[in-house]
Amino acid sequence: MAYPYVCKADVEKNYDEKGYSQIEMPLDADFEEIKRSDIKFYRCSLKAGCSVTPKLEEDRIVMLIFNGKRACIRCGEDVFHVTQPAFFLPDFAKQSYDIGALEDVEFIMGVFGMNDWDRENYLKWHKHLPFFVMYTDGVQYDQDCKKPGTRSWSILQGMQLGHVTAGVVRAVGAGTDEKGHPEVHQWNYCLGDSDFDLDVEGETTPQRPGDFSFIYAGKDHKLLAKPNKEVFYVWIEWYTSDDLTEYWLSSVHNETAKEAYARIMEK
């Protein structure tokens, strides 16, 4: 059976007179808790030579994920140059920013609601905003669910900004074979020359550059490339617990995913 929660890249764009298209990707139709968390994703496309000033959000976290085509982001006195897959998180509604495309560019816009725990802890400490990073400047890490030869980069780590985390995985002929975390929803955005299969508990679908998918919390999943084919994707995760104290405990005790999973399931 084909895995259903995928938005394919070959969707028709709805460009306006300024050369900008923004299309919501509603993968949450069957999951009310995603709606309650006020999480939305948009596929945004900008034609070469055009620019856009995205809407600012006062009380929602915004993450832009660029596919690596050349672009620039102007935010106050700062100018960030996109020359490879990259991430940008604005400082809520404190400062506007413009995106200019040097070639046809696509970026995913993720918008995440903040609950009381997020707001309280944001006042204590948080990731400095605005934040820009290209994926190869992320922190490299190893994980037991990654096949040999797979490289991983952490972009936004737990509790740095609300409930959302993000990273990148890249490999040839390898990838991820992971047991689903019972409290973590995951979205994936395919990059580069991706040519691999997404398998969620036996339901599969081929993945190509620009495809975007959703995996419900607790679902075992594989993102594995065939020999000589590339697996290259951004993962975005969202912890379902209102209060992230449980996540904090796992981090403090340096638990593996397996250990944390076992302890949570004992409750």
PDB file of C-alpha atoms in Angstrom:
ATOM      1  CA  MET A   1       0.000   0.000   0.000  1.00  0.00           C
ATOM      2  CA  ALA A   2       1.270   3.497  -0.851  1.00  0.00           C
ATOM      3  CA  TYR A   3       1.992   5.807   2.045  1.00  0.00           C
ATOM      4  CA  PRO A   4      -0.632   8.608   1.871  1.00  0.00           C
ATOM      5  CA  TYR A   5       0.834  11.524   3.836  1.00  0.00           C
ATOM      6  CA  VAL A   6       3.045  12.992   1.116  1.00  0.00           C
ATOM      7  CA  CYS A   7       2.862  16.242  -0.858  1.00  0.00           C
ATOM      8  CA  LYS A   8       4.635  15.679  -4.165  1.00  0.00           C
ATOM      9  CA  ALA A   9       6.898  18.358  -5.627  1.00  0.00           C
ATOM     10  CA  ASP A  10       5.180  18.558  -9.008  1.00  0.00           C
ATOM     11  CA  VAL A  11       2.213  20.603  -7.781  1.00  0.00           C
ATOM     12  CA  GLU A  12       1.025  23.514  -9.916  1.00  0.00           C
ATOM     13  CA  LYS A  13       2.231  26.859  -8.531  1.00  0.00           C
ATOM     14  CA  ASN A  14      -0.021  29.903  -8.066  1.00  0.00           C
ATOM     15  CA  TYR A  15       2.427  32.722  -8.872  1.00  0.00           C
ATOM     16  CA  ASP A  16       1.211  36.265  -8.246  1.00  0.00           C
ATOM     17  CA  GLU A  17       2.231  39.385 -10.208  1.00  0.00           C
ATOM     18  CA  LYS A  18       5.428  39.604  -8.102  1.00  0.00           C
ATOM     19  CA  GLY A  19       6.571  36.094  -9.049  1.00  0.00           C
ATOM     20  CA  TYR A  20       5.736  34.502  -5.691  1.00  0.00           C
ATOM     21  CA  SER A  21       3.699  31.368  -4.985  1.00  0.00           C
ATOM     22  CA  GLN A  22       2.676  30.104  -1.538  1.00  0.00           C
ATOM     23  CA  ILE A  23       0.677  26.878  -1.212  1.00  0.00           C
ATOM     24  CA  GLU A  24      -0.359  25.286   2.064  1.00  0.00           C
ATOM     25  CA  MET A  25       0.497  21.591   2.419  1.00  0.00           C
ATOM     26  CA  PRO A  26      -2.299  20.235   4.644  1.00  0.00           C
ATOM     27  CA  LEU A  27      -0.976  16.854   5.762  1.00  0.00           C
ATOM     28  CA  ASP A  28      -2.886  17.059   9.055  1.00  0.00           C
ATOM     29  CA  ALA A  29      -6.429  16.346   7.855  1.00  0.00           C
ATOM     30  CA  ASP A  30      -6.630  13.158   9.933  1.00  0.00           C
ATOM     31  CA  PHE A  31      -4.857  14.529  13.011  1.00  0.00           C
ATOM     32  CA  GLU A  32      -6.727  17.035  15.138  1.00  0.00           C
ATOM     33  CA  GLU A  33      -3.835  17.448  17.588  1.00  0.00           C
ATOM     34  CA  ILE A  34      -1.689  18.930  14.805  1.00  0.00           C
ATOM     35  CA  LYS A  35      -4.345  21.556  14.197  1.00  0.00           C
ATOM     36  CA  ARG A  36      -4.630  22.262  17.924  1.00  0.00           C
ATOM     37  CA  SER A  37      -0.886  22.894  18.032  1.00  0.00           C
ATOM     38  CA  ASP A  38      -1.351  25.471  15.248  1.00  0.00           C
ATOM     39  CA  ILE A  39       1.240  23.881  12.953  1.00  0.00           C
ATOM     40  CA  LYS A  40       1.195  24.694   9.246  1.00  0.00           C
ATOM     41  CA  PHE A  41       3.579  24.140   6.343  1.00  0.00           C
ATOM     42  CA  TYR A  42       3.673  26.027   3.046  1.00  0.00           C
ATOM     43  CA  ARG A  43       5.534  25.354  -0.200  1.00  0.00           C
ATOM     44  CA  CYS A  44       6.885  28.741  -1.299  1.00  0.00           C
ATOM     45  CA  SER A  45       8.333  29.412  -4.751  1.00  0.00           C
ATOM     46  CA  LEU A  46      10.025  32.607  -5.960  1.00  0.00           C
ATOM     47  CA  LYS A  47      11.063  33.289  -9.549  1.00  0.00           C
ATOM     48  CA  ALA A  48      14.568  34.485 -10.378  1.00  0.00           C
ATOM     49  CA  GLY A  49      14.949  38.252 -10.040  1.00  0.00           C
ATOM     50  CA  CYS A  50      11.888  38.565  -7.800  1.00  0.00           C
ATOM     51  CA  SER A  51      11.581  39.306  -4.092  1.00  0.00           C
ATOM     52  CA  VAL A  52       9.029  38.851  -1.332  1.00  0.00           C
ATOM     53  CA  THR A  53       8.497  40.222   2.183  1.00  0.00           C
ATOM     54  CA  PRO A  54       6.843  37.409   4.164  1.00  0.00           C
ATOM     55  CA  LYS A  55       4.133  38.087   6.705  1.00  0.00           C
ATOM     56  CA  LEU A  56       5.448  38.497  10.247  1.00  0.00           C
ATOM     57  CA  GLU A  57       4.117  36.381  13.110  1.00  0.00           C
ATOM     58  CA  GLU A  58       3.799  37.919  16.576  1.00  0.00           C
ATOM     59  CA  ASP A  59       3.372  34.751  18.636  1.00  0.00           C
ATOM     60  CA  ARG A  60       4.257  31.848  16.348  1.00  0.00           C
ATOM     61  CA  ILE A  61       7.650  30.366  15.490  1.00  0.00           C
ATOM     62  CA  VAL A  62       8.508  30.575  11.787  1.00  0.00           C
ATOM     63  CA  MET A  63      11.156  28.428  10.099  1.00  0.00           C
ATOM     64  CA  LEU A  64      12.164  28.806   6.448  1.00  0.00           C
ATOM     65  CA  ILE A  65      13.949  25.863   4.796  1.00  0.00           C
ATOM     66  CA  PHE A  66      15.653  26.724   1.495  1.00  0.00           C
ATOM     67  CA  ASN A  67      16.288  24.053  -1.123  1.00  0.00           C
ATOM     68  CA  GLY A  68      19.777  25.334  -1.961  1.00  0.00           C
ATOM     69  CA  LYS A  69      19.094  27.459  -5.014  1.00  0.00           C
ATOM     70  CA  ARG A  70      20.774  30.861  -4.798  1.00  0.00           C
ATOM     71  CA  ALA A  71      18.929  33.524  -2.823  1.00  0.00           C
ATOM     72  CA  CYS A  72      19.583  36.268  -0.296  1.00  0.00           C
ATOM     73  CA  ILE A  73      17.765  37.324   2.857  1.00  0.00           C
ATOM     74  CA  ARG A  74      17.898  40.931   4.013  1.00  0.00           C
ATOM     75  CA  CYS A  75      17.000  41.508   7.663  1.00  0.00           C
ATOM     76  CA  GLY A  76      17.870  44.956   8.992  1.00  0.00           C
ATOM     77  CA  GLU A  77      21.604  45.452   8.449  1.00  0.00           C
ATOM     78  CA  ASP A  78      22.208  41.730   7.933  1.00  0.00           C
ATOM     79  CA  VAL A  79      22.348  40.029   4.544  1.00  0.00           C
ATOM     80  CA  PHE A  80      22.405  36.222   4.450  1.00  0.00           C
ATOM     81  CA  HIS A  81      23.414  34.437   1.242  1.00  0.00           C
ATOM     82  CA  VAL A  82      21.835  31.073   0.451  1.00  0.00           C
ATOM     83  CA  THR A  83      24.208  28.934  -1.628  1.00  0.00           C
ATOM     84  CA  GLN A  84      23.180  25.488  -0.330  1.00  0.00           C
ATOM     85  CA  PRO A  85      20.228  24.116   1.656  1.00  0.00           C
ATOM     86  CA  ALA A  86      19.782  26.576   4.521  1.00  0.00           C
ATOM     87  CA  PHE A  87      17.518  27.652   7.371  1.00  0.00           C
ATOM     88  CA  PHE A  88      16.266  31.053   8.503  1.00  0.00           C
ATOM     89  CA  LEU A  89      14.195  31.838  11.597  1.00  0.00           C
ATOM     90  CA  PRO A  90      13.029  35.460  11.960  1.00  0.00           C
ATOM     91  CA  ASP A  91      12.651  37.263  15.272  1.00  0.00           C
ATOM     92  CA  PHE A  92       8.852  37.002  15.357  1.00  0.00           C
ATOM     93  CA  ALA A  93       7.379  40.424  14.407  1.00  0.00           C
ATOM     94  CA  LYS A  94      10.266  42.508  15.703  1.00  0.00           C
ATOM     95  CA  GLN A  95      11.924  43.024  12.329  1.00  0.00           C
ATOM     96  CA  SER A  96      10.760  42.512   8.770  1.00  0.00           C
ATOM     97  CA  TYR A  97      12.874  40.666   6.220  1.00  0.00           C
ATOM     98  CA  ASP A  98      13.019  40.342   2.430  1.00  0.00           C
ATOM     99  CA  ILE A  99      13.913  37.320   0.317  1.00  0.00           C
ATOM    100  CA  GLY A 100      15.417  37.840  -3.121  1.00  0.00           C
ATOM    101  CA  ALA A 101      15.854  35.015  -5.645  1.00  0.00           C
ATOM    102  CA  LEU A 102      18.982  34.921  -7.805  1.00  0.00           C
ATOM    103  CA  GLU A 103      17.538  31.876  -9.564  1.00  0.00           C
ATOM    104  CA  ASP A 104      14.203  30.096  -9.274  1.00  0.00           C
ATOM    105  CA  VAL A 105      14.114  29.099  -5.633  1.00  0.00           C
ATOM    106  CA  GLU A 106      11.842  27.064  -3.379  1.00  0.00           C
ATOM    107  CA  PHE A 107      11.594  27.169   0.389  1.00  0.00           C
ATOM    108  CA  ILE A 108       9.332  25.513   2.904  1.00  0.00           C
ATOM    109  CA  MET A 109       7.744  27.786   5.496  1.00  0.00           C
ATOM    110  CA  GLY A 110       6.882  26.046   8.762  1.00  0.00           C
ATOM    111  CA  VAL A 111       4.732  27.911  11.286  1.00  0.00           C
ATOM    112  CA  PHE A 112       4.453  26.558  14.842  1.00  0.00           C
ATOM    113  CA  GLY A 113       2.174  27.651  17.657  1.00  0.00           C
ATOM    114  CA  MET A 114       3.570  28.313  21.125  1.00  0.00           C
ATOM    115  CA  ASN A 115       1.914  27.033  24.295  1.00  0.00           C
ATOM    116  CA  ASP A 116       2.316  28.317  27.861  1.00  0.00           C
ATOM    117  CA  TRP A 117       5.437  26.179  28.437  1.00  0.00           C
ATOM    118  CA  ASP A 118       7.078  27.625  25.309  1.00  0.00           C
ATOM    119  CA  ARG A 119       6.326  31.213  26.268  1.00  0.00           C
ATOM    120  CA  GLU A 120       7.522  30.804  29.853  1.00  0.00           C
ATOM    121  CA  ASN A 121      10.798  29.158  28.860  1.00  0.00           C
ATOM    122  CA  TYR A 122      11.386  31.571  25.983  1.00  0.00           C
ATOM    123  CA  LEU A 123      11.620  34.353  28.575  1.00  0.00           C
ATOM    124  CA  LYS A 124      14.294  32.376  30.468  1.00  0.00           C
ATOM    125  CA  TRP A 125      16.509  31.571  27.475  1.00  0.00           C
ATOM    126  CA  HIS A 126      16.192  30.830  23.783  1.00  0.00           C
ATOM    127  CA  LYS A 127      18.011  30.613  20.480  1.00  0.00           C
ATOM    128  CA  HIS A 128      19.183  34.061  19.377  1.00  0.00           C
ATOM    129  CA  LEU A 129      16.971  35.398  16.610  1.00  0.00           C
ATOM    130  CA  PRO A 130      17.098  36.065  13.753  1.00  0.00           C
ATOM    131  CA  PHE A 131      18.960  32.822  13.083  1.00  0.00           C
ATOM    132  CA  PHE A 132      20.507  31.762   9.767  1.00  0.00           C
ATOM    133  CA  VAL A 133      22.588  28.688   9.040  1.00  0.00           C
ATOM    134  CA  MET A 134      23.531  26.621   6.020  1.00  0.00           C
ATOM    135  CA  TYR A 135      23.146  22.931   6.641  1.00  0.00           C
ATOM    136  CA  THR A 136      26.855  22.064   6.529  1.00  0.00           C
ATOM    137  CA  ASP A 137      27.439  24.536   9.383  1.00  0.00           C
ATOM    138  CA  GLY A 138      25.129  22.522  11.629  1.00  0.00           C
ATOM    139  CA  VAL A 139      26.485  20.278  14.384  1.00  0.00           C
ATOM    140  CA  GLN A 140      27.334  16.824  12.986  1.00  0.00           C
ATOM    141  CA  TYR A 141      26.120  13.862  15.016  1.00  0.00           C
ATOM    142  CA  ASP A 142      25.919  10.059  14.857  1.00  0.00           C
ATOM    143  CA  GLN A 143      22.866   7.972  15.724  1.00  0.00           C
ATOM    144  CA  ASP A 144      22.268   4.240  16.009  1.00  0.00           C
ATOM    145  CA  CYS A 145      19.358   4.307  13.544  1.00  0.00           C
ATOM    146  CA  LYS A 146      21.541   5.656  10.724  1.00  0.00           C
ATOM    147  CA  LYS A 147      23.145   3.210   8.298  1.00  0.00           C
ATOM    148  CA  PRO A 148      26.953   3.269   7.809  1.00  0.00           C
ATOM    149  CA  GLY A 149      28.063   6.147   5.590  1.00  0.00           C
ATOM    150  CA  THR A 150      25.132   8.369   6.568  1.00  0.00           C
ATOM    151  CA  ARG A 151      25.941  11.922   7.689  1.00  0.00           C
ATOM    152  CA  SER A 152      23.662  13.946   9.950  1.00  0.00           C
ATOM    153  CA  TRP A 153      23.591  17.596  10.994  1.00  0.00           C
ATOM    154  CA  SER A 154      21.640  19.115  13.883  1.00  0.00           C
ATOM    155  CA  ILE A 155      20.240  22.553  13.038  1.00  0.00           C
ATOM    156  CA  LEU A 156      17.839  23.367  15.867  1.00  0.00           C
ATOM    157  CA  GLN A 157      18.182  21.335  19.034  1.00  0.00           C
ATOM    158  CA  GLY A 158      15.638  20.501  21.708  1.00  0.00           C
ATOM    159  CA  MET A 159      14.221  23.349  23.797  1.00  0.00           C
ATOM    160  CA  GLN A 160      16.255  26.004  21.951  1.00  0.00           C
ATOM    161  CA  LEU A 161      13.018  27.369  20.553  1.00  0.00           C
ATOM    162  CA  GLY A 162       9.764  25.865  21.766  1.00  0.00           C
ATOM    163  CA  HIS A 163       8.794  22.331  20.788  1.00  0.00           C
ATOM    164  CA  VAL A 164      10.401  22.258  17.338  1.00  0.00           C
ATOM    165  CA  THR A 165      13.736  20.681  16.361  1.00  0.00           C
ATOM    166  CA  ALA A 166      15.341  20.239  12.950  1.00  0.00           C
ATOM    167  CA  GLY A 167      18.248  18.569  11.194  1.00  0.00           C
ATOM    168  CA  VAL A 168      19.533  17.161   7.904  1.00  0.00           C
ATOM    169  CA  VAL A 169      20.440  13.639   6.773  1.00  0.00           C
ATOM    170  CA  ARG A 170      22.494  12.812   3.671  1.00  0.00           C
ATOM    171  CA  ALA A 171      23.921   9.595   2.264  1.00  0.00           C
ATOM    172  CA  VAL A 172      24.411   7.532  -0.884  1.00  0.00           C
ATOM    173  CA  GLY A 173      23.026   4.015  -0.780  1.00  0.00           C
ATOM    174  CA  ALA A 174      22.170   4.315   2.929  1.00  0.00           C
ATOM    175  CA  GLY A 175      19.865   6.370   5.179  1.00  0.00           C
ATOM    176  CA  THR A 176      17.656   5.965   8.239  1.00  0.00           C
ATOM    177  CA  ASP A 177      15.871   2.963   9.756  1.00  0.00           C
ATOM    178  CA  GLU A 178      14.207   4.303  12.882  1.00  0.00           C
ATOM    179  CA  LYS A 179      11.797   3.192  15.563  1.00  0.00           C
ATOM    180  CA  GLY A 180       9.134   5.853  15.986  1.00  0.00           C
ATOM    181  CA  HIS A 181       9.362   7.993  19.104  1.00  0.00           C
ATOM    182  CA  PRO A 182       5.996   7.885  20.912  1.00  0.00           C
ATOM    183  CA  GLU A 183       5.951  11.651  21.476  1.00  0.00           C
ATOM    184  CA  VAL A 184       7.536  13.020  18.292  1.00  0.00           C
ATOM    185  CA  HIS A 185       5.799  13.965  15.038  1.00  0.00           C
ATOM    186  CA  GLN A 186       8.122  14.277  12.037  1.00  0.00           C
ATOM    187  CA  TRP A 187       8.027  16.044   8.672  1.00  0.00           C
ATOM    188  CA  ASN A 188      10.585  15.506   5.877  1.00  0.00           C
ATOM    189  CA  TYR A 189      11.640  17.703   2.940  1.00  0.00           C
ATOM    190  CA  CYS A 190      13.652  16.053   0.146  1.00  0.00           C
ATOM    191  CA  LEU A 191      16.726  17.847  -1.235  1.00  0.00           C
ATOM    192  CA  GLY A 192      19.466  17.460  -3.829  1.00  0.00           C
ATOM    193  CA  ASP A 193      19.198  14.393  -6.053  1.00  0.00           C
ATOM    194  CA  SER A 194      17.031  12.420  -3.653  1.00  0.00           C
ATOM    195  CA  ASP A 195      15.924   9.067  -5.009  1.00  0.00           C
ATOM    196  CA  PHE A 196      14.818   6.805  -2.182  1.00  0.00           C
ATOM    197  CA  ASP A 197      11.828   5.050  -0.664  1.00  0.00           C
ATOM    198  CA  LEU A 198       9.914   6.282   2.366  1.00  0.00           C
ATOM    199  CA  ASP A 199       8.558   3.326   4.317  1.00  0.00           C
ATOM    200  CA  VAL A 200       6.209   3.931   7.257  1.00  0.00           C
ATOM    201  CA  GLU A 201       5.303   0.609   8.859  1.00  0.00           C
ATOM    202  CA  GLY A 202       5.077  -1.155   5.503  1.00  0.00           C
ATOM    203  CA  GLU A 203       3.391   1.625   3.528  1.00  0.00           C
ATOM    204  CA  THR A 204       5.880   2.937   0.972  1.00  0.00           C
ATOM    205  CA  THR A 205       6.234   5.699  -1.578  1.00  0.00           C
ATOM    206  CA  PRO A 206       9.176   6.832  -3.740  1.00  0.00           C
ATOM    207  CA  GLN A 207      10.685  10.188  -2.799  1.00  0.00           C
ATOM    208  CA  ARG A 208      12.225  12.725  -5.148  1.00  0.00           C
ATOM    209  CA  PRO A 209      13.572  16.286  -4.696  1.00  0.00           C
ATOM    210  CA  GLY A 210      10.945  18.648  -3.307  1.00  0.00           C
ATOM    211  CA  ASP A 211       8.641  15.948  -1.925  1.00  0.00           C
ATOM    212  CA  PHE A 212       7.344  16.645   1.585  1.00  0.00           C
ATOM    213  CA  SER A 213       5.977  14.061   4.005  1.00  0.00           C
ATOM    214  CA  PHE A 214       4.519  13.644   7.497  1.00  0.00           C
ATOM    215  CA  ILE A 215       5.085  10.762   9.944  1.00  0.00           C
ATOM    216  CA  TYR A 216       2.794  10.517  12.963  1.00  0.00           C
ATOM    217  CA  ALA A 217       4.393  10.071  16.402  1.00  0.00           C
ATOM    218  CA  GLY A 218       5.323   6.485  17.246  1.00  0.00           C
ATOM    219  CA  LYS A 219       5.361   5.200  13.665  1.00  0.00           C
ATOM    220  CA  ASP A 220       8.445   3.176  12.725  1.00  0.00           C
ATOM    221  CA  HIS A 221       9.917   4.526   9.496  1.00  0.00           C
ATOM    222  CA  LYS A 222      12.693   4.075   6.955  1.00  0.00           C
ATOM    223  CA  LEU A 223      14.200   6.576   4.527  1.00  0.00           C
ATOM    224  CA  LEU A 224      16.629   4.361   2.624  1.00  0.00           C
ATOM    225  CA  ALA A 225      18.274   4.817  -0.765  1.00  0.00           C
ATOM    226  CA  LYS A 226      19.112   2.030  -3.168  1.00  0.00           C
ATOM    227  CA  PRO A 227      22.787   1.445  -4.117  1.00  0.00           C
ATOM    228  CA  ASN A 228      24.375   4.538  -5.687  1.00  0.00           C
ATOM    229  CA  LYS A 229      21.210   6.601  -5.116  1.00  0.00           C
ATOM    230  CA  GLU A 230      20.977   9.592  -2.788  1.00  0.00           C
ATOM    231  CA  VAL A 231      18.954  10.099   0.353  1.00  0.00           C
ATOM    232  CA  PHE A 232      19.050  13.791   1.323  1.00  0.00           C
ATOM    233  CA  TYR A 233      16.376  15.380   3.443  1.00  0.00           C
ATOM    234  CA  VAL A 234      15.535  17.859   6.162  1.00  0.00           C
ATOM    235  CA  TRP A 235      13.673  16.478   9.167  1.00  0.00           C
ATOM    236  CA  ILE A 236      11.513  18.659  11.373  1.00  0.00           C
ATOM    237  CA  GLU A 237      10.276  17.209  14.657  1.00  0.00           C
ATOM    238  CA  TRP A 238       7.638  18.357  17.117  1.00  0.00           C
ATOM    239  CA  TYR A 239       7.344  17.019  20.664  1.00  0.00           C
ATOM    240  CA  THR A 240       3.715  16.321  21.518  1.00  0.00           C
ATOM    241  CA  SER A 241       3.918  16.807  25.299  1.00  0.00           C
ATOM    242  CA  ASP A 242       2.648  20.203  26.417  1.00  0.00           C
ATOM    243  CA  ASP A 243       5.425  20.326  29.022  1.00  0.00           C
ATOM    244  CA  LEU A 244       8.917  19.375  27.828  1.00  0.00           C
ATOM    245  CA  THR A 245      10.200  18.486  31.290  1.00  0.00           C
ATOM    246  CA  GLU A 246      10.242  14.805  30.232  1.00  0.00           C
ATOM    247  CA  TYR A 247      12.442  15.649  27.281  1.00  0.00           C
ATOM    248  CA  TRP A 248      14.698  17.670  29.564  1.00  0.00           C
ATOM    249  CA  LEU A 249      15.091  14.683  31.902  1.00  0.00           C
ATOM    250  CA  SER A 250      16.126  12.464  28.997  1.00  0.00           C
ATOM    251  CA  SER A 251      18.714  15.008  27.901  1.00  0.00           C
ATOM    252  CA  VAL A 252      20.143  15.516  31.396  1.00  0.00           C
ATOM    253  CA  HIS A 253      20.552  11.757  31.909  1.00  0.00           C
ATOM    254  CA  ASN A 254      21.959  11.321  28.394  1.00  0.00           C
ATOM    255  CA  GLU A 255      19.474   8.580  27.587  1.00  0.00           C
ATOM    256  CA  THR A 256      19.475   6.886  24.228  1.00  0.00           C
ATOM    257  CA  ALA A 257      16.255   6.991  22.217  1.00  0.00           C
ATOM    258  CA  LYS A 258      15.662   3.355  23.202  1.00  0.00           C
ATOM    259  CA  GLU A 259      16.111   4.096  26.922  1.00  0.00           C
ATOM    260  CA  ALA A 260      13.835   7.143  26.817  1.00  0.00           C
ATOM    261  CA  TYR A 261      11.209   5.207  24.902  1.00  0.00           C
ATOM    262  CA  ALA A 262      11.267   2.363  27.435  1.00  0.00           C
ATOM    263  CA  ARG A 263      10.964   4.706  30.418  1.00  0.00           C
ATOM    264  CA  ILE A 264       8.067   6.642  28.892  1.00  0.00           C
ATOM    265  CA  MET A 265       6.196   3.451  28.014  1.00  0.00           C
ATOM    266  CA  GLU A 266       6.548   2.184  31.621  1.00  0.00           C
ATOM    267  CA  LYS A 267       4.384   5.030  32.907  1.00  0.00           C
TER     268      LYS A 267
END
